[in-house]
PDB file of C-alpha atoms in Angstrom:
ATOM      1  CA  MET A   1     179.224  79.103  60.846  1.00 47.00           C
ATOM      2  CA  ARG A   2     180.891  81.127  63.700  1.00 68.00           C
ATOM      3  CA  ARG A   3     184.363  82.787  63.636  1.00 81.00           C
ATOM      4  CA  ASN A   4     187.055  80.985  65.428  1.00 84.00           C
ATOM      5  CA  PRO A   5     187.860  82.736  68.077  1.00 84.00           C
ATOM      6  CA  VAL A   6     191.363  81.993  68.318  1.00 81.00           C
ATOM      7  CA  TYR A   7     191.562  83.018  65.049  1.00 84.00           C
ATOM      8  CA  SER A   8     190.452  86.441  65.700  1.00 84.00           C
ATOM      9  CA  ARG A   9     192.528  87.187  69.108  1.00 84.00           C
ATOM     10  CA  GLU A  10     195.714  85.964  67.254  1.00 83.00           C
ATOM     11  CA  MET A  11     195.335  88.058  64.410  1.00 84.00           C
ATOM     12  CA  LYS A  12     194.431  91.073  66.615  1.00 86.00           C
ATOM     13  CA  VAL A  13     197.678  90.205  68.581  1.00 84.00           C
ATOM     14  CA  ASN A  14     199.459  89.601  65.712  1.00 80.00           C
ATOM     15  CA  SER A  15     198.568  92.851  63.853  1.00 79.00           C
ATOM     16  CA  ARG A  16     199.311  95.096  67.433  1.00 86.00           C
ATOM     17  CA  SER A  17     202.770  93.522  67.568  1.00 84.00           C
ATOM     18  CA  LEU A  18     205.883  94.597  65.914  1.00 88.00           C
ATOM     19  CA  ARG A  19     206.770  91.086  64.799  1.00 84.00           C
ATOM     20  CA  LEU A  20     204.726  91.161  61.819  1.00 84.00           C
ATOM     21  CA  PRO A  21     206.088  94.757  60.245  1.00 87.00           C
ATOM     22  CA  LEU A  22     209.592  93.036  60.991  1.00 89.00           C
ATOM     23  CA  ILE A  23     208.782  89.924  59.179  1.00 84.00           C
ATOM     24  CA  LEU A  24     207.382  91.970  56.252  1.00 87.00           C
ATOM     25  CA  LEU A  25     210.453  94.415  56.120  1.00 89.00           C
ATOM     26  CA  LEU A  26     212.990  91.637  56.221  1.00 87.00           C
ATOM     27  CA  PHE A  27     211.319  89.297  53.830  1.00 84.00           C
ATOM     28  CA  ASN A  28     210.252  91.800  51.422  1.00 86.00           C
ATOM     29  CA  GLY A  29     213.764  94.002  51.462  1.00 88.00           C
ATOM     30  CA  ILE A  30     215.511  89.999  51.239  1.00 85.00           C
ATOM     31  CA  LEU A  31     213.579  89.700  47.807  1.00 83.00           C
ATOM     32  CA  PHE A  32     213.718  93.260  46.404  1.00 85.00           C
ATOM     33  CA  LEU A  33     217.548  93.277  46.992  1.00 86.00           C
ATOM     34  CA  VAL A  34     217.712  90.352  45.456  1.00 82.00           C
ATOM     35  CA  THR A  35     215.374  91.175  42.374  1.00 80.00           C
ATOM     36  CA  LEU A  36     217.310  94.899  41.904  1.00 82.00           C
ATOM     37  CA  LEU A  37     220.763  93.380  42.246  1.00 82.00           C
ATOM     38  CA  ASN A  38     219.510  91.133  39.246  1.00 77.00           C
ATOM     39  CA  MET A  39     218.099  93.520  37.071  1.00 76.00           C
ATOM     40  CA  TYR A  40     221.406  95.623  37.580  1.00 81.00           C
ATOM     41  CA  SER A  41     223.811  92.612  36.425  1.00 79.00           C
ATOM     42  CA  VAL A  42     221.027  92.604  33.442  1.00 75.00           C
ATOM     43  CA  VAL A  43     221.222  96.015  32.749  1.00 77.00           C
ATOM     44  CA  ALA A  44     224.977  95.925  32.803  1.00 81.00           C
ATOM     45  CA  GLN A  45     224.923  93.075  30.507  1.00 78.00           C
ATOM     46  CA  VAL A  46     222.814  95.025  27.884  1.00 75.00           C
ATOM     47  CA  ARG A  47     225.324  97.960  28.516  1.00 80.00           C
ATOM     48  CA  THR A  48     228.376  95.570  27.439  1.00 81.00           C
ATOM     49  CA  SER A  49     227.079  93.493  24.614  1.00 80.00           C
ATOM     50  CA  ALA A  50     224.530  96.340  23.089  1.00 73.00           C
ATOM     51  CA  THR A  51     221.160  92.784  23.203  1.00 72.00           C
ATOM     52  CA  ILE A  52     219.087  91.854  25.636  1.00 69.00           C
ATOM     53  CA  GLN A  53     218.758  88.279  26.290  1.00 70.00           C
ATOM     54  CA  TYR A  54     215.122  87.766  27.659  1.00 68.00           C
ATOM     55  CA  ALA A  55     216.256  84.582  29.407  1.00 69.00           C
ATOM     56  CA  SER A  56     218.254  86.671  31.356  1.00 70.00           C
ATOM     57  CA  PHE A  57     214.867  87.738  33.012  1.00 71.00           C
ATOM     58  CA  MET A  58     213.352  84.304  33.436  1.00 75.00           C
ATOM     59  CA  GLU A  59     216.411  83.174  35.055  1.00 76.00           C
ATOM     60  CA  LEU A  60     215.675  86.197  37.314  1.00 76.00           C
ATOM     61  CA  TYR A  61     211.925  84.834  37.871  1.00 77.00           C
ATOM     62  CA  GLU A  62     212.984  81.574  38.925  1.00 81.00           C
ATOM     63  CA  PHE A  63     215.995  83.145  41.445  1.00 80.00           C
ATOM     64  CA  VAL A  64     213.386  85.403  42.744  1.00 79.00           C
ATOM     65  CA  THR A  65     210.672  82.736  43.094  1.00 83.00           C
ATOM     66  CA  THR A  66     213.456  80.329  44.605  1.00 86.00           C
ATOM     67  CA  ILE A  67     214.831  82.916  47.325  1.00 83.00           C
ATOM     68  CA  GLU A  68     210.773  83.676  48.151  1.00 83.00           C
ATOM     69  CA  PHE A  69     210.187  80.180  48.548  1.00 87.00           C
ATOM     70  CA  ILE A  70     213.202  79.135  51.045  1.00 87.00           C
ATOM     71  CA  LEU A  71     212.255  82.295  53.211  1.00 82.00           C
ATOM     72  CA  LEU A  72     208.753  81.376  53.268  1.00 83.00           C
ATOM     73  CA  LEU A  73     209.704  77.923  54.143  1.00 85.00           C
ATOM     74  CA  LEU A  74     211.922  79.301  56.763  1.00 84.00           C
ATOM     75  CA  ILE A  75     209.296  81.921  58.032  1.00 82.00           C
ATOM     76  CA  ILE A  76     206.131  79.978  58.546  1.00 83.00           C
ATOM     77  CA  PRO A  77     207.593  77.058  60.781  1.00 83.00           C
ATOM     78  CA  ALA A  78     208.877  79.457  63.015  1.00 81.00           C
ATOM     79  CA  VAL A  79     205.572  81.899  63.286  1.00 80.00           C
ATOM     80  CA  THR A  80     203.776  78.582  64.176  1.00 81.00           C
ATOM     81  CA  ALA A  81     206.333  76.739  66.526  1.00 80.00           C
ATOM     82  CA  SER A  82     205.561  78.920  69.343  1.00 78.00           C
ATOM     83  CA  GLY A  83     201.866  78.608  68.836  1.00 78.00           C
ATOM     84  CA  ILE A  84     200.780  75.599  71.470  1.00 77.00           C
ATOM     85  CA  SER A  85     203.952  75.653  73.356  1.00 77.00           C
ATOM     86  CA  GLY A  86     203.721  79.514  73.743  1.00 74.00           C
ATOM     87  CA  GLU A  87     199.966  78.954  75.369  1.00 75.00           C
ATOM     88  CA  ARG A  88     201.612  76.553  77.560  1.00 79.00           C
ATOM     89  CA  GLU A  89     204.503  78.835  78.403  1.00 77.00           C
ATOM     90  CA  ARG A  90     201.914  81.494  79.315  1.00 80.00           C
ATOM     91  CA  GLN A  91     199.746  78.891  80.987  1.00 80.00           C
ATOM     92  CA  THR A  92     196.967  79.949  78.954  1.00 76.00           C
ATOM     93  CA  LEU A  93     196.081  76.446  77.347  1.00 74.00           C
ATOM     94  CA  GLU A  94     194.715  74.952  80.118  1.00 74.00           C
ATOM     95  CA  LEU A  95     192.090  77.895  79.998  1.00 74.00           C
ATOM     96  CA  MET A  96     191.343  77.619  76.647  1.00 75.00           C
ATOM     97  CA  LEU A  97     190.728  74.062  76.943  1.00 75.00           C
ATOM     98  CA  THR A  98     188.078  74.422  79.708  1.00 78.00           C
ATOM     99  CA  THR A  99     186.389  76.455  76.730  1.00 80.00           C
ATOM    100  CA  GLN A 100     183.647  75.043  74.513  1.00 81.00           C
ATOM    101  CA  MET A 101     186.071  74.867  71.579  1.00 81.00           C
ATOM    102  CA  THR A 102     187.719  71.398  70.739  1.00 83.00           C
ATOM    103  CA  ALA A 103     191.440  71.047  70.377  1.00 81.00           C
ATOM    104  CA  SER A 104     191.487  71.055  66.768  1.00 83.00           C
ATOM    105  CA  GLU A 105     189.391  74.397  66.793  1.00 84.00           C
ATOM    106  CA  ILE A 106     192.179  76.118  68.617  1.00 83.00           C
ATOM    107  CA  VAL A 107     195.063  74.105  66.267  1.00 83.00           C
ATOM    108  CA  ALA A 108     192.907  75.844  63.275  1.00 84.00           C
ATOM    109  CA  GLY A 109     192.787  78.718  64.631  1.00 85.00           C
ATOM    110  CA  LYS A 110     196.321  79.234  65.368  1.00 83.00           C
ATOM    111  CA  LEU A 111     197.258  77.668  61.398  1.00 85.00           C
ATOM    112  CA  MET A 112     195.148  79.731  60.238  1.00 87.00           C
ATOM    113  CA  SER A 113     196.662  82.690  61.953  1.00 86.00           C
ATOM    114  CA  ALA A 114     199.738  81.571  59.981  1.00 83.00           C
ATOM    115  CA  LEU A 115     198.716  81.113  57.229  1.00 84.00           C
ATOM    116  CA  SER A 116     197.062  84.504  56.880  1.00 86.00           C
ATOM    117  CA  THR A 117     200.715  85.954  57.982  1.00 83.00           C
ATOM    118  CA  LEU A 118     201.943  83.937  54.857  1.00 83.00           C
ATOM    119  CA  LEU A 119     198.963  85.218  52.351  1.00 85.00           C
ATOM    120  CA  LEU A 120     200.135  88.922  53.676  1.00 86.00           C
ATOM    121  CA  LEU A 121     203.723  87.730  52.746  1.00 83.00           C
ATOM    122  CA  ILE A 122     202.858  86.233  49.240  1.00 83.00           C
ATOM    123  CA  LEU A 123     200.875  89.559  48.385  1.00 85.00           C
ATOM    124  CA  SER A 124     203.492  91.989  49.657  1.00 86.00           C
ATOM    125  CA  SER A 125     206.159  90.333  47.831  1.00 83.00           C
ATOM    126  CA  CYS A 126     203.564  90.378  44.334  1.00 82.00           C
ATOM    127  CA  PRO A 127     205.780  93.544  42.942  1.00 81.00           C
ATOM    128  CA  ALA A 128     208.998  91.999  43.141  1.00 76.00           C
ATOM    129  CA  VAL A 129     207.983  88.656  41.307  1.00 75.00           C
ATOM    130  CA  ALA A 130     205.918  90.797  39.104  1.00 75.00           C
ATOM    131  CA  MET A 131     208.742  92.367  37.622  1.00 73.00           C
ATOM    132  CA  VAL A 132     209.246  89.204  34.963  1.00 68.00           C
ATOM    133  CA  PHE A 133     205.460  90.544  33.466  1.00 68.00           C
ATOM    134  CA  VAL A 134     207.000  93.732  32.163  1.00 68.00           C
ATOM    135  CA  TYR A 135     209.252  91.601  29.853  1.00 65.00           C
ATOM    136  CA  GLY A 136     206.633  88.721  29.226  1.00 63.00           C
ATOM    137  CA  GLY A 137     208.479  85.838  30.605  1.00 66.00           C
ATOM    138  CA  ILE A 138     205.505  84.147  32.267  1.00 75.00           C
ATOM    139  CA  THR A 139     201.677  84.129  32.005  1.00 77.00           C
ATOM    140  CA  TRP A 140     198.927  84.359  34.816  1.00 79.00           C
ATOM    141  CA  ALA A 141     198.425  80.250  34.747  1.00 85.00           C
ATOM    142  CA  ASP A 142     202.272  80.432  35.606  1.00 82.00           C
ATOM    143  CA  ALA A 143     201.471  82.690  38.497  1.00 80.00           C
ATOM    144  CA  PHE A 144     198.479  80.847  39.717  1.00 85.00           C
ATOM    145  CA  ALA A 145     200.392  77.532  39.630  1.00 88.00           C
ATOM    146  CA  LEU A 146     203.331  79.547  41.810  1.00 84.00           C
ATOM    147  CA  LEU A 147     200.433  80.568  43.976  1.00 85.00           C
ATOM    148  CA  VAL A 148     199.302  77.258  44.577  1.00 88.00           C
ATOM    149  CA  CYS A 149     202.738  75.944  45.290  1.00 88.00           C
ATOM    150  CA  TYR A 150     203.537  78.425  47.915  1.00 86.00           C
ATOM    151  CA  ILE A 151     200.376  77.968  49.549  1.00 86.00           C
ATOM    152  CA  THR A 152     200.626  73.805  49.986  1.00 88.00           C
ATOM    153  CA  VAL A 153     204.201  74.155  51.064  1.00 87.00           C
ATOM    154  CA  ALA A 154     203.226  76.912  53.901  1.00 85.00           C
ATOM    155  CA  LEU A 155     200.225  74.555  54.749  1.00 86.00           C
ATOM    156  CA  PHE A 156     203.014  71.682  55.047  1.00 88.00           C
ATOM    157  CA  ALA A 157     205.314  73.408  57.072  1.00 87.00           C
ATOM    158  CA  GLY A 158     202.845  75.349  59.403  1.00 85.00           C
ATOM    159  CA  ILE A 159     201.196  71.920  60.634  1.00 87.00           C
ATOM    160  CA  ALA A 160     204.545  70.770  61.297  1.00 86.00           C
ATOM    161  CA  GLY A 161     205.580  73.765  63.445  1.00 86.00           C
ATOM    162  CA  LEU A 162     202.128  73.285  65.269  1.00 85.00           C
ATOM    163  CA  CYS A 163     203.116  69.684  65.556  1.00 84.00           C
ATOM    164  CA  PHE A 164     206.508  70.435  66.915  1.00 85.00           C
ATOM    165  CA  SER A 165     204.840  73.081  68.929  1.00 82.00           C
ATOM    166  CA  ALA A 166     202.462  70.815  70.518  1.00 81.00           C
ATOM    167  CA  MET A 167     205.173  68.023  71.184  1.00 83.00           C
ATOM    168  CA  PHE A 168     207.723  69.998  73.160  1.00 81.00           C
ATOM    169  CA  LYS A 169     206.504  72.382  76.245  1.00 79.00           C
ATOM    170  CA  ARG A 170     209.216  74.927  75.317  1.00 79.00           C
ATOM    171  CA  SER A 171     208.517  77.552  72.639  1.00 74.00           C
ATOM    172  CA  THR A 172     212.497  77.670  71.990  1.00 75.00           C
ATOM    173  CA  VAL A 173     212.826  74.210  71.551  1.00 79.00           C
ATOM    174  CA  SER A 174     209.591  73.760  69.134  1.00 77.00           C
ATOM    175  CA  THR A 175     211.609  76.585  66.951  1.00 74.00           C
ATOM    176  CA  VAL A 176     214.930  74.685  66.561  1.00 74.00           C
ATOM    177  CA  VAL A 177     213.393  71.342  66.025  1.00 74.00           C
TER     178      VAL A 177
END
């Protein structure tokens, strides 16, 4: 099986751009800020009542994973929304279509590049989500189910972003939609 050239090119361009580190910084900054503020409130509650309520750690996990889910749901379509329309704006789509690659290979390469970015976001946010493991709030099966849920939603959101990117000629319009 040969490697998808669109995926290779997209990964090179993404890794060399300033956009990926900024997305990582913003995504993880928001997650860690929410996590630390919630942990601070739990510690403050322990100081006032001198009891540890382990249910608050579960609430922390639910809140942080919900925030991560919403961020992924917003970031992935924004990453993929300029895939096809951006090629059209740079006037390179016709050139790509003249190669031996099929249209589905081009779209698959763009989608796999976006999913690779998503995987990087999920892996980099593991320390924020794993704070609950310290207190025994979730099991490994729960963490795996969460990962499967994130990947499924990212796949859906990425496909929707690429669909809008193919439908509209301008990247800004497809990103807004």
